[in-house]
Amino acid sequence: GEYETSACTGSTNTQCTSCSTCGSGKYKSGGCEDSTNTQCTTCSSCEMGKYEIIACTPSTNRACVLSTAATTTPITLATTTTATITASQSSTQLQSGEGHSSSSSSS
């Protein structure tokens, strides 16, 4: 986008300039309209006990929510369950493989 840097007069045309972009760790909090350049604000940090659900980008501030046992437990259980299933599948495959090789040896 652009914003107006000099208004139209009887002898000059309107002058416009490209809007600035916000650098790393900042987001657009306003501007880039009429006669105002982009206004950038430093992204907020997640306080202790909160975690990020939306990352800081040039157009959005970081969003954080309260971390509770209810929000972290399902993630932990899913990881544990996946690891247990994988271990069980590997164990079953090993036992099946041993049975086939001993059958082959005795035949």
PDB file of N, CA and C in Angstrom:
ATOM      1  N   GLY A   1       0.794  -1.174   0.000  1.00  0.00           N
ATOM      2  CA  GLY A   1       0.000   0.000   0.000  1.00  0.00           C
ATOM      3  C   GLY A   1       0.856   1.265   0.000  1.00  0.00           C
ATOM      4  N   GLU A   2       0.183   2.370  -0.080  1.00  0.00           N
ATOM      5  CA  GLU A   2       0.824   3.680  -0.056  1.00  0.00           C
ATOM      6  C   GLU A   2       0.063   4.622   0.858  1.00  0.00           C
ATOM      7  N   TYR A   3       0.748   5.690   1.253  1.00  0.00           N
ATOM      8  CA  TYR A   3       0.102   6.741   2.022  1.00  0.00           C
ATOM      9  C   TYR A   3       0.511   8.085   1.431  1.00  0.00           C
ATOM     10  N   GLU A   4      -0.317   9.093   1.642  1.00  0.00           N
ATOM     11  CA  GLU A   4      -0.090  10.421   1.076  1.00  0.00           C
ATOM     12  C   GLU A   4       0.973  11.172   1.879  1.00  0.00           C
ATOM     13  N   THR A   5       2.008  11.637   1.175  1.00  0.00           N
ATOM     14  CA  THR A   5       3.055  12.407   1.834  1.00  0.00           C
ATOM     15  C   THR A   5       2.941  13.896   1.532  1.00  0.00           C
ATOM     16  N   SER A   6       2.210  14.248   0.481  1.00  0.00           N
ATOM     17  CA  SER A   6       2.016  15.650   0.122  1.00  0.00           C
ATOM     18  C   SER A   6       0.672  15.778  -0.595  1.00  0.00           C
ATOM     19  N   ALA A   7      -0.169  16.650  -0.067  1.00  0.00           N
ATOM     20  CA  ALA A   7      -1.510  16.818  -0.631  1.00  0.00           C
ATOM     21  C   ALA A   7      -1.473  17.562  -1.968  1.00  0.00           C
ATOM     22  N   CYS A   8      -2.490  17.363  -2.720  1.00  0.00           N
ATOM     23  CA  CYS A   8      -2.667  18.041  -4.005  1.00  0.00           C
ATOM     24  C   CYS A   8      -2.864  19.540  -3.754  1.00  0.00           C
ATOM     25  N   THR A   9      -2.200  20.349  -4.554  1.00  0.00           N
ATOM     26  CA  THR A   9      -2.389  21.806  -4.484  1.00  0.00           C
ATOM     27  C   THR A   9      -2.756  22.305  -5.870  1.00  0.00           C
ATOM     28  N   GLY A  10      -2.913  23.623  -6.017  1.00  0.00           N
ATOM     29  CA  GLY A  10      -3.234  24.195  -7.307  1.00  0.00           C
ATOM     30  C   GLY A  10      -2.135  23.976  -8.341  1.00  0.00           C
ATOM     31  N   SER A  11      -0.884  23.773  -7.888  1.00  0.00           N
ATOM     32  CA  SER A  11       0.222  23.612  -8.832  1.00  0.00           C
ATOM     33  C   SER A  11       0.949  22.268  -8.734  1.00  0.00           C
ATOM     34  N   THR A  12       0.611  21.412  -7.771  1.00  0.00           N
ATOM     35  CA  THR A  12       1.274  20.103  -7.654  1.00  0.00           C
ATOM     36  C   THR A  12       0.261  18.987  -7.456  1.00  0.00           C
ATOM     37  N   ASN A  13       0.629  17.839  -7.918  1.00  0.00           N
ATOM     38  CA  ASN A  13      -0.208  16.657  -7.767  1.00  0.00           C
ATOM     39  C   ASN A  13       0.051  16.039  -6.387  1.00  0.00           C
ATOM     40  N   THR A  14      -0.824  15.171  -5.957  1.00  0.00           N
ATOM     41  CA  THR A  14      -0.642  14.455  -4.694  1.00  0.00           C
ATOM     42  C   THR A  14       0.606  13.587  -4.788  1.00  0.00           C
ATOM     43  N   GLN A  15       1.397  13.560  -3.721  1.00  0.00           N
ATOM     44  CA  GLN A  15       2.585  12.707  -3.655  1.00  0.00           C
ATOM     45  C   GLN A  15       2.312  11.574  -2.667  1.00  0.00           C
ATOM     46  N   CYS A  16       2.650  10.363  -3.080  1.00  0.00           N
ATOM     47  CA  CYS A  16       2.451   9.195  -2.217  1.00  0.00           C
ATOM     48  C   CYS A  16       3.761   8.423  -2.100  1.00  0.00           C
ATOM     49  N   THR A  17       3.893   7.692  -1.020  1.00  0.00           N
ATOM     50  CA  THR A  17       5.075   6.879  -0.763  1.00  0.00           C
ATOM     51  C   THR A  17       4.618   5.494  -0.330  1.00  0.00           C
ATOM     52  N   SER A  18       5.398   4.478  -0.686  1.00  0.00           N
ATOM     53  CA  SER A  18       5.083   3.105  -0.258  1.00  0.00           C
ATOM     54  C   SER A  18       5.158   3.008   1.261  1.00  0.00           C
ATOM     55  N   CYS A  19       4.237   2.273   1.828  1.00  0.00           N
ATOM     56  CA  CYS A  19       4.228   2.069   3.271  1.00  0.00           C
ATOM     57  C   CYS A  19       5.410   1.212   3.702  1.00  0.00           C
ATOM     58  N   SER A  20       5.911   1.484   4.887  1.00  0.00           N
ATOM     59  CA  SER A  20       6.999   0.691   5.462  1.00  0.00           C
ATOM     60  C   SER A  20       6.472  -0.674   5.880  1.00  0.00           C
ATOM     61  N   THR A  21       7.365  -1.649   5.965  1.00  0.00           N
ATOM     62  CA  THR A  21       6.999  -2.954   6.507  1.00  0.00           C
ATOM     63  C   THR A  21       7.621  -3.084   7.889  1.00  0.00           C
ATOM     64  N   CYS A  22       6.991  -3.835   8.731  1.00  0.00           N
ATOM     65  CA  CYS A  22       7.492  -4.016  10.088  1.00  0.00           C
ATOM     66  C   CYS A  22       8.600  -5.061  10.090  1.00  0.00           C
ATOM     67  N   GLY A  23       9.647  -4.783  10.814  1.00  0.00           N
ATOM     68  CA  GLY A  23      10.792  -5.696  10.897  1.00  0.00           C
ATOM     69  C   GLY A  23      10.531  -6.857  11.837  1.00  0.00           C
ATOM     70  N   SER A  24      11.545  -7.671  11.997  1.00  0.00           N
ATOM     71  CA  SER A  24      11.468  -8.855  12.842  1.00  0.00           C
ATOM     72  C   SER A  24      11.073  -8.491  14.272  1.00  0.00           C
ATOM     73  N   GLY A  25      10.149  -9.260  14.839  1.00  0.00           N
ATOM     74  CA  GLY A  25       9.724  -9.043  16.217  1.00  0.00           C
ATOM     75  C   GLY A  25       8.726  -7.909  16.383  1.00  0.00           C
ATOM     76  N   LYS A  26       8.208  -7.383  15.252  1.00  0.00           N
ATOM     77  CA  LYS A  26       7.225  -6.304  15.308  1.00  0.00           C
ATOM     78  C   LYS A  26       6.056  -6.643  14.389  1.00  0.00           C
ATOM     79  N   TYR A  27       4.902  -6.042  14.650  1.00  0.00           N
ATOM     80  CA  TYR A  27       3.728  -6.252  13.805  1.00  0.00           C
ATOM     81  C   TYR A  27       3.072  -4.911  13.496  1.00  0.00           C
ATOM     82  N   LYS A  28       2.295  -4.863  12.409  1.00  0.00           N
ATOM     83  CA  LYS A  28       1.597  -3.642  12.009  1.00  0.00           C
ATOM     84  C   LYS A  28       0.428  -3.417  12.955  1.00  0.00           C
ATOM     85  N   SER A  29       0.486  -2.317  13.702  1.00  0.00           N
ATOM     86  CA  SER A  29      -0.583  -1.998  14.645  1.00  0.00           C
ATOM     87  C   SER A  29      -1.471  -0.868  14.138  1.00  0.00           C
ATOM     88  N   GLY A  30      -1.118  -0.288  12.990  1.00  0.00           N
ATOM     89  CA  GLY A  30      -1.943   0.768  12.431  1.00  0.00           C
ATOM     90  C   GLY A  30      -1.249   1.433  11.253  1.00  0.00           C
ATOM     91  N   GLY A  31      -1.902   2.443  10.727  1.00  0.00           N
ATOM     92  CA  GLY A  31      -1.316   3.233   9.656  1.00  0.00           C
ATOM     93  C   GLY A  31      -1.458   2.615   8.282  1.00  0.00           C
ATOM     94  N   CYS A  32      -0.595   3.069   7.375  1.00  0.00           N
ATOM     95  CA  CYS A  32      -0.614   2.730   5.955  1.00  0.00           C
ATOM     96  C   CYS A  32      -1.976   3.071   5.357  1.00  0.00           C
ATOM     97  N   GLU A  33      -2.414   4.284   5.648  1.00  0.00           N
ATOM     98  CA  GLU A  33      -3.664   4.793   5.102  1.00  0.00           C
ATOM     99  C   GLU A  33      -3.652   6.317   5.186  1.00  0.00           C
ATOM    100  N   ASP A  34      -4.443   6.935   4.374  1.00  0.00           N
ATOM    101  CA  ASP A  34      -4.541   8.393   4.318  1.00  0.00           C
ATOM    102  C   ASP A  34      -3.139   9.017   4.277  1.00  0.00           C
ATOM    103  N   SER A  35      -2.770   9.752   5.324  1.00  0.00           N
ATOM    104  CA  SER A  35      -1.451  10.398   5.345  1.00  0.00           C
ATOM    105  C   SER A  35      -0.555   9.820   6.444  1.00  0.00           C
ATOM    106  N   THR A  36      -0.812   8.574   6.812  1.00  0.00           N
ATOM    107  CA  THR A  36      -0.058   7.930   7.891  1.00  0.00           C
ATOM    108  C   THR A  36       0.680   6.701   7.389  1.00  0.00           C
ATOM    109  N   ASN A  37       1.998   6.649   7.643  1.00  0.00           N
ATOM    110  CA  ASN A  37       2.811   5.484   7.310  1.00  0.00           C
ATOM    111  C   ASN A  37       2.464   4.353   8.279  1.00  0.00           C
ATOM    112  N   THR A  38       2.947   3.172   8.000  1.00  0.00           N
ATOM    113  CA  THR A  38       2.731   2.009   8.854  1.00  0.00           C
ATOM    114  C   THR A  38       3.234   2.288  10.265  1.00  0.00           C
ATOM    115  N   GLN A  39       2.463   1.899  11.253  1.00  0.00           N
ATOM    116  CA  GLN A  39       2.880   1.995  12.650  1.00  0.00           C
ATOM    117  C   GLN A  39       3.155   0.580  13.135  1.00  0.00           C
ATOM    118  N   CYS A  40       4.371   0.353  13.622  1.00  0.00           N
ATOM    119  CA  CYS A  40       4.781  -0.975  14.088  1.00  0.00           C
ATOM    120  C   CYS A  40       4.902  -0.990  15.603  1.00  0.00           C
ATOM    121  N   THR A  41       4.549  -2.119  16.192  1.00  0.00           N
ATOM    122  CA  THR A  41       4.633  -2.310  17.639  1.00  0.00           C
ATOM    123  C   THR A  41       5.392  -3.602  17.907  1.00  0.00           C
ATOM    124  N   THR A  42       6.206  -3.610  18.963  1.00  0.00           N
ATOM    125  CA  THR A  42       6.942  -4.817  19.339  1.00  0.00           C
ATOM    126  C   THR A  42       5.951  -5.902  19.759  1.00  0.00           C
ATOM    127  N   CYS A  43       6.161  -7.109  19.247  1.00  0.00           N
ATOM    128  CA  CYS A  43       5.278  -8.231  19.583  1.00  0.00           C
ATOM    129  C   CYS A  43       5.361  -8.534  21.069  1.00  0.00           C
ATOM    130  N   SER A  44       4.232  -8.908  21.637  1.00  0.00           N
ATOM    131  CA  SER A  44       4.198  -9.270  23.053  1.00  0.00           C
ATOM    132  C   SER A  44       4.858 -10.628  23.252  1.00  0.00           C
ATOM    133  N   SER A  45       5.242 -10.892  24.499  1.00  0.00           N
ATOM    134  CA  SER A  45       5.815 -12.186  24.874  1.00  0.00           C
ATOM    135  C   SER A  45       4.777 -12.939  25.692  1.00  0.00           C
ATOM    136  N   CYS A  46       4.863 -14.250  25.675  1.00  0.00           N
ATOM    137  CA  CYS A  46       3.964 -15.041  26.514  1.00  0.00           C
ATOM    138  C   CYS A  46       4.511 -15.028  27.940  1.00  0.00           C
ATOM    139  N   GLU A  47       3.653 -14.667  28.878  1.00  0.00           N
ATOM    140  CA  GLU A  47       4.040 -14.635  30.277  1.00  0.00           C
ATOM    141  C   GLU A  47       4.219 -16.058  30.794  1.00  0.00           C
ATOM    142  N   MET A  48       4.892 -16.187  31.939  1.00  0.00           N
ATOM    143  CA  MET A  48       5.073 -17.493  32.549  1.00  0.00           C
ATOM    144  C   MET A  48       3.711 -18.129  32.792  1.00  0.00           C
ATOM    145  N   GLY A  49       3.574 -19.388  32.459  1.00  0.00           N
ATOM    146  CA  GLY A  49       2.314 -20.094  32.638  1.00  0.00           C
ATOM    147  C   GLY A  49       1.404 -20.017  31.423  1.00  0.00           C
ATOM    148  N   LYS A  50       1.870 -19.339  30.365  1.00  0.00           N
ATOM    149  CA  LYS A  50       1.084 -19.249  29.134  1.00  0.00           C
ATOM    150  C   LYS A  50       1.930 -19.770  27.985  1.00  0.00           C
ATOM    151  N   TYR A  51       1.278 -20.211  26.909  1.00  0.00           N
ATOM    152  CA  TYR A  51       2.001 -20.655  25.736  1.00  0.00           C
ATOM    153  C   TYR A  51       1.408 -20.032  24.477  1.00  0.00           C
ATOM    154  N   GLU A  52       2.232 -19.965  23.437  1.00  0.00           N
ATOM    155  CA  GLU A  52       1.858 -19.306  22.183  1.00  0.00           C
ATOM    156  C   GLU A  52       0.904 -20.167  21.365  1.00  0.00           C
ATOM    157  N   ILE A  53      -0.188 -19.539  20.889  1.00  0.00           N
ATOM    158  CA  ILE A  53      -1.092 -20.233  19.973  1.00  0.00           C
ATOM    159  C   ILE A  53      -1.088 -19.585  18.594  1.00  0.00           C
ATOM    160  N   ILE A  54      -0.660 -18.323  18.520  1.00  0.00           N
ATOM    161  CA  ILE A  54      -0.504 -17.631  17.236  1.00  0.00           C
ATOM    162  C   ILE A  54       0.832 -16.913  17.276  1.00  0.00           C
ATOM    163  N   ALA A  55       1.679 -17.191  16.292  1.00  0.00           N
ATOM    164  CA  ALA A  55       3.015 -16.592  16.245  1.00  0.00           C
ATOM    165  C   ALA A  55       2.941 -15.124  15.834  1.00  0.00           C
ATOM    166  N   CYS A  56       3.967 -14.379  16.207  1.00  0.00           N
ATOM    167  CA  CYS A  56       4.107 -12.986  15.787  1.00  0.00           C
ATOM    168  C   CYS A  56       4.476 -12.961  14.309  1.00  0.00           C
ATOM    169  N   THR A  57       3.747 -12.181  13.521  1.00  0.00           N
ATOM    170  CA  THR A  57       4.038 -12.007  12.097  1.00  0.00           C
ATOM    171  C   THR A  57       4.058 -10.509  11.813  1.00  0.00           C
ATOM    172  N   PRO A  58       4.458 -10.085  10.625  1.00  0.00           N
ATOM    173  CA  PRO A  58       4.442  -8.649  10.323  1.00  0.00           C
ATOM    174  C   PRO A  58       3.038  -8.021  10.403  1.00  0.00           C
ATOM    175  N   SER A  59       1.983  -8.842  10.359  1.00  0.00           N
ATOM    176  CA  SER A  59       0.626  -8.283  10.408  1.00  0.00           C
ATOM    177  C   SER A  59      -0.173  -8.661  11.654  1.00  0.00           C
ATOM    178  N   THR A  60       0.344  -9.561  12.511  1.00  0.00           N
ATOM    179  CA  THR A  60      -0.396  -9.949  13.712  1.00  0.00           C
ATOM    180  C   THR A  60       0.520 -10.042  14.925  1.00  0.00           C
ATOM    181  N   ASN A  61      -0.030  -9.688  16.082  1.00  0.00           N
ATOM    182  CA  ASN A  61       0.693  -9.822  17.332  1.00  0.00           C
ATOM    183  C   ASN A  61       0.629 -11.285  17.793  1.00  0.00           C
ATOM    184  N   ARG A  62       1.527 -11.666  18.647  1.00  0.00           N
ATOM    185  CA  ARG A  62       1.539 -13.019  19.221  1.00  0.00           C
ATOM    186  C   ARG A  62       0.320 -13.158  20.139  1.00  0.00           C
ATOM    187  N   ALA A  63      -0.307 -14.334  20.129  1.00  0.00           N
ATOM    188  CA  ALA A  63      -1.433 -14.612  21.031  1.00  0.00           C
ATOM    189  C   ALA A  63      -1.039 -15.762  21.941  1.00  0.00           C
ATOM    190  N   CYS A  64      -1.333 -15.620  23.222  1.00  0.00           N
ATOM    191  CA  CYS A  64      -0.972 -16.623  24.225  1.00  0.00           C
ATOM    192  C   CYS A  64      -2.212 -17.029  25.009  1.00  0.00           C
ATOM    193  N   VAL A  65      -2.220 -18.260  25.494  1.00  0.00           N
ATOM    194  CA  VAL A  65      -3.306 -18.721  26.362  1.00  0.00           C
ATOM    195  C   VAL A  65      -2.707 -19.361  27.601  1.00  0.00           C
ATOM    196  N   LEU A  66      -3.504 -19.418  28.645  1.00  0.00           N
ATOM    197  CA  LEU A  66      -3.090 -20.001  29.907  1.00  0.00           C
ATOM    198  C   LEU A  66      -2.852 -21.494  29.740  1.00  0.00           C
ATOM    199  N   SER A  67      -1.722 -21.960  30.214  1.00  0.00           N
ATOM    200  CA  SER A  67      -1.398 -23.381  30.154  1.00  0.00           C
ATOM    201  C   SER A  67      -2.003 -24.059  31.370  1.00  0.00           C
ATOM    202  N   THR A  68      -2.816 -25.112  31.135  1.00  0.00           N
ATOM    203  CA  THR A  68      -3.441 -25.842  32.240  1.00  0.00           C
ATOM    204  C   THR A  68      -3.210 -27.327  32.031  1.00  0.00           C
ATOM    205  N   ALA A  69      -3.443 -28.109  33.043  1.00  0.00           N
ATOM    206  CA  ALA A  69      -3.299 -29.564  32.929  1.00  0.00           C
ATOM    207  C   ALA A  69      -4.225 -30.097  31.844  1.00  0.00           C
ATOM    208  N   ALA A  70      -5.387 -29.506  31.698  1.00  0.00           N
ATOM    209  CA  ALA A  70      -6.357 -29.971  30.698  1.00  0.00           C
ATOM    210  C   ALA A  70      -5.832 -29.775  29.275  1.00  0.00           C
ATOM    211  N   THR A  71      -5.017 -28.752  29.048  1.00  0.00           N
ATOM    212  CA  THR A  71      -4.529 -28.522  27.697  1.00  0.00           C
ATOM    213  C   THR A  71      -3.263 -29.306  27.404  1.00  0.00           C
ATOM    214  N   THR A  72      -2.482 -29.672  28.427  1.00  0.00           N
ATOM    215  CA  THR A  72      -1.237 -30.392  28.165  1.00  0.00           C
ATOM    216  C   THR A  72      -1.399 -31.909  28.278  1.00  0.00           C
ATOM    217  N   THR A  73      -2.323 -32.406  29.070  1.00  0.00           N
ATOM    218  CA  THR A  73      -2.485 -33.843  29.254  1.00  0.00           C
ATOM    219  C   THR A  73      -2.815 -34.595  27.959  1.00  0.00           C
ATOM    220  N   PRO A  74      -3.773 -34.141  27.133  1.00  0.00           N
ATOM    221  CA  PRO A  74      -4.053 -34.892  25.896  1.00  0.00           C
ATOM    222  C   PRO A  74      -2.841 -35.011  24.983  1.00  0.00           C
ATOM    223  N   ILE A  75      -2.002 -33.995  24.941  1.00  0.00           N
ATOM    224  CA  ILE A  75      -0.807 -34.048  24.101  1.00  0.00           C
ATOM    225  C   ILE A  75       0.143 -35.114  24.629  1.00  0.00           C
ATOM    226  N   THR A  76       0.332 -35.153  25.944  1.00  0.00           N
ATOM    227  CA  THR A  76       1.217 -36.151  26.552  1.00  0.00           C
ATOM    228  C   THR A  76       0.669 -37.559  26.340  1.00  0.00           C
ATOM    229  N   LEU A  77      -0.635 -37.750  26.542  1.00  0.00           N
ATOM    230  CA  LEU A  77      -1.229 -39.067  26.366  1.00  0.00           C
ATOM    231  C   LEU A  77      -1.123 -39.547  24.923  1.00  0.00           C
ATOM    232  N   ALA A  78      -1.338 -38.666  23.976  1.00  0.00           N
ATOM    233  CA  ALA A  78      -1.249 -39.046  22.572  1.00  0.00           C
ATOM    234  C   ALA A  78       0.164 -39.513  22.246  1.00  0.00           C
ATOM    235  N   THR A  79       1.163 -38.818  22.762  1.00  0.00           N
ATOM    236  CA  THR A  79       2.548 -39.203  22.514  1.00  0.00           C
ATOM    237  C   THR A  79       2.848 -40.553  23.154  1.00  0.00           C
ATOM    238  N   THR A  80       2.398 -40.763  24.390  1.00  0.00           N
ATOM    239  CA  THR A  80       2.635 -42.020  25.092  1.00  0.00           C
ATOM    240  C   THR A  80       1.948 -43.170  24.370  1.00  0.00           C
ATOM    241  N   THR A  81       0.708 -42.970  23.953  1.00  0.00           N
ATOM    242  CA  THR A  81      -0.039 -44.007  23.256  1.00  0.00           C
ATOM    243  C   THR A  81       0.646 -44.385  21.951  1.00  0.00           C
ATOM    244  N   THR A  82       1.088 -43.416  21.193  1.00  0.00           N
ATOM    245  CA  THR A  82       1.766 -43.682  19.933  1.00  0.00           C
ATOM    246  C   THR A  82       3.036 -44.491  20.168  1.00  0.00           C
ATOM    247  N   ALA A  83       3.807 -44.111  21.181  1.00  0.00           N
ATOM    248  CA  ALA A  83       5.050 -44.819  21.471  1.00  0.00           C
ATOM    249  C   ALA A  83       4.753 -46.254  21.894  1.00  0.00           C
ATOM    250  N   THR A  84       3.702 -46.480  22.686  1.00  0.00           N
ATOM    251  CA  THR A  84       3.342 -47.818  23.149  1.00  0.00           C
ATOM    252  C   THR A  84       2.903 -48.693  21.980  1.00  0.00           C
ATOM    253  N   ILE A  85       2.100 -48.160  21.089  1.00  0.00           N
ATOM    254  CA  ILE A  85       1.647 -48.923  19.926  1.00  0.00           C
ATOM    255  C   ILE A  85       2.831 -49.301  19.052  1.00  0.00           C
ATOM    256  N   THR A  86       3.729 -48.368  18.820  1.00  0.00           N
ATOM    257  CA  THR A  86       4.893 -48.641  17.995  1.00  0.00           C
ATOM    258  C   THR A  86       5.743 -49.742  18.621  1.00  0.00           C
ATOM    259  N   ALA A  87       5.943 -49.690  19.929  1.00  0.00           N
ATOM    260  CA  ALA A  87       6.743 -50.707  20.602  1.00  0.00           C
ATOM    261  C   ALA A  87       6.055 -52.068  20.517  1.00  0.00           C
ATOM    262  N   SER A  88       4.734 -52.109  20.678  1.00  0.00           N
ATOM    263  CA  SER A  88       3.985 -53.365  20.600  1.00  0.00           C
ATOM    264  C   SER A  88       4.070 -53.954  19.197  1.00  0.00           C
ATOM    265  N   GLN A  89       3.957 -53.125  18.175  1.00  0.00           N
ATOM    266  CA  GLN A  89       4.039 -53.606  16.805  1.00  0.00           C
ATOM    267  C   GLN A  89       5.422 -54.184  16.533  1.00  0.00           C
ATOM    268  N   SER A  90       6.466 -53.532  16.997  1.00  0.00           N
ATOM    269  CA  SER A  90       7.825 -54.028  16.792  1.00  0.00           C
ATOM    270  C   SER A  90       8.015 -55.354  17.501  1.00  0.00           C
ATOM    271  N   SER A  91       7.499 -55.471  18.719  1.00  0.00           N
ATOM    272  CA  SER A  91       7.624 -56.696  19.493  1.00  0.00           C
ATOM    273  C   SER A  91       6.896 -57.836  18.791  1.00  0.00           C
ATOM    274  N   THR A  92       5.703 -57.595  18.272  1.00  0.00           N
ATOM    275  CA  THR A  92       4.931 -58.616  17.564  1.00  0.00           C
ATOM    276  C   THR A  92       5.669 -59.057  16.313  1.00  0.00           C
ATOM    277  N   GLN A  93       6.249 -58.135  15.578  1.00  0.00           N
ATOM    278  CA  GLN A  93       6.973 -58.478  14.364  1.00  0.00           C
ATOM    279  C   GLN A  93       8.199 -59.333  14.686  1.00  0.00           C
ATOM    280  N   LEU A  94       8.890 -59.025  15.783  1.00  0.00           N
ATOM    281  CA  LEU A  94      10.061 -59.813  16.166  1.00  0.00           C
ATOM    282  C   LEU A  94       9.647 -61.237  16.525  1.00  0.00           C
ATOM    283  N   GLN A  95       8.565 -61.387  17.285  1.00  0.00           N
ATOM    284  CA  GLN A  95       8.118 -62.715  17.677  1.00  0.00           C
ATOM    285  C   GLN A  95       7.690 -63.518  16.453  1.00  0.00           C
ATOM    286  N   SER A  96       6.997 -62.884  15.516  1.00  0.00           N
ATOM    287  CA  SER A  96       6.580 -63.572  14.303  1.00  0.00           C
ATOM    288  C   SER A  96       7.792 -63.992  13.497  1.00  0.00           C
ATOM    289  N   GLY A  97       8.775 -63.130  13.414  1.00  0.00           N
ATOM    290  CA  GLY A  97       9.984 -63.426  12.655  1.00  0.00           C
ATOM    291  C   GLY A  97      10.748 -64.586  13.262  1.00  0.00           C
ATOM    292  N   GLU A  98      10.820 -64.666  14.589  1.00  0.00           N
ATOM    293  CA  GLU A  98      11.533 -65.760  15.251  1.00  0.00           C
ATOM    294  C   GLU A  98      10.823 -67.085  15.008  1.00  0.00           C
ATOM    295  N   GLY A  99       9.505 -67.061  15.020  1.00  0.00           N
ATOM    296  CA  GLY A  99       8.722 -68.285  14.788  1.00  0.00           C
ATOM    297  C   GLY A  99       8.942 -68.822  13.391  1.00  0.00           C
ATOM    298  N   HIS A 100       9.033 -67.918  12.394  1.00  0.00           N
ATOM    299  CA  HIS A 100       9.233 -68.357  11.024  1.00  0.00           C
ATOM    300  C   HIS A 100      10.624 -68.932  10.842  1.00  0.00           C
ATOM    301  N   SER A 101      11.619 -68.340  11.471  1.00  0.00           N
ATOM    302  CA  SER A 101      12.966 -68.828  11.255  1.00  0.00           C
ATOM    303  C   SER A 101      13.178 -70.165  11.954  1.00  0.00           C
ATOM    304  N   SER A 102      12.537 -70.415  13.112  1.00  0.00           N
ATOM    305  CA  SER A 102      12.706 -71.709  13.755  1.00  0.00           C
ATOM    306  C   SER A 102      11.944 -72.781  12.995  1.00  0.00           C
ATOM    307  N   SER A 103      10.800 -72.439  12.369  1.00  0.00           N
ATOM    308  CA  SER A 103      10.076 -73.393  11.539  1.00  0.00           C
ATOM    309  C   SER A 103      10.911 -73.759  10.331  1.00  0.00           C
ATOM    310  N   SER A 104      11.582 -72.785   9.728  1.00  0.00           N
ATOM    311  CA  SER A 104      12.399 -73.027   8.559  1.00  0.00           C
ATOM    312  C   SER A 104      13.596 -73.895   8.911  1.00  0.00           C
ATOM    313  N   SER A 105      14.170 -73.704  10.130  1.00  0.00           N
ATOM    314  CA  SER A 105      15.344 -74.464  10.525  1.00  0.00           C
ATOM    315  C   SER A 105      14.994 -75.918  10.737  1.00  0.00           C
ATOM    316  N   SER A 106      13.824 -76.215  11.313  1.00  0.00           N
ATOM    317  CA  SER A 106      13.482 -77.594  11.617  1.00  0.00           C
ATOM    318  C   SER A 106      12.992 -78.330  10.390  1.00  0.00           C
ATOM    319  N   SER A 107      12.596 -77.654   9.326  1.00  0.00           N
ATOM    320  CA  SER A 107      12.110 -78.355   8.128  1.00  0.00           C
ATOM    321  C   SER A 107      13.201 -78.809   7.234  1.00  0.00           C
TER     322      SER A 107
END
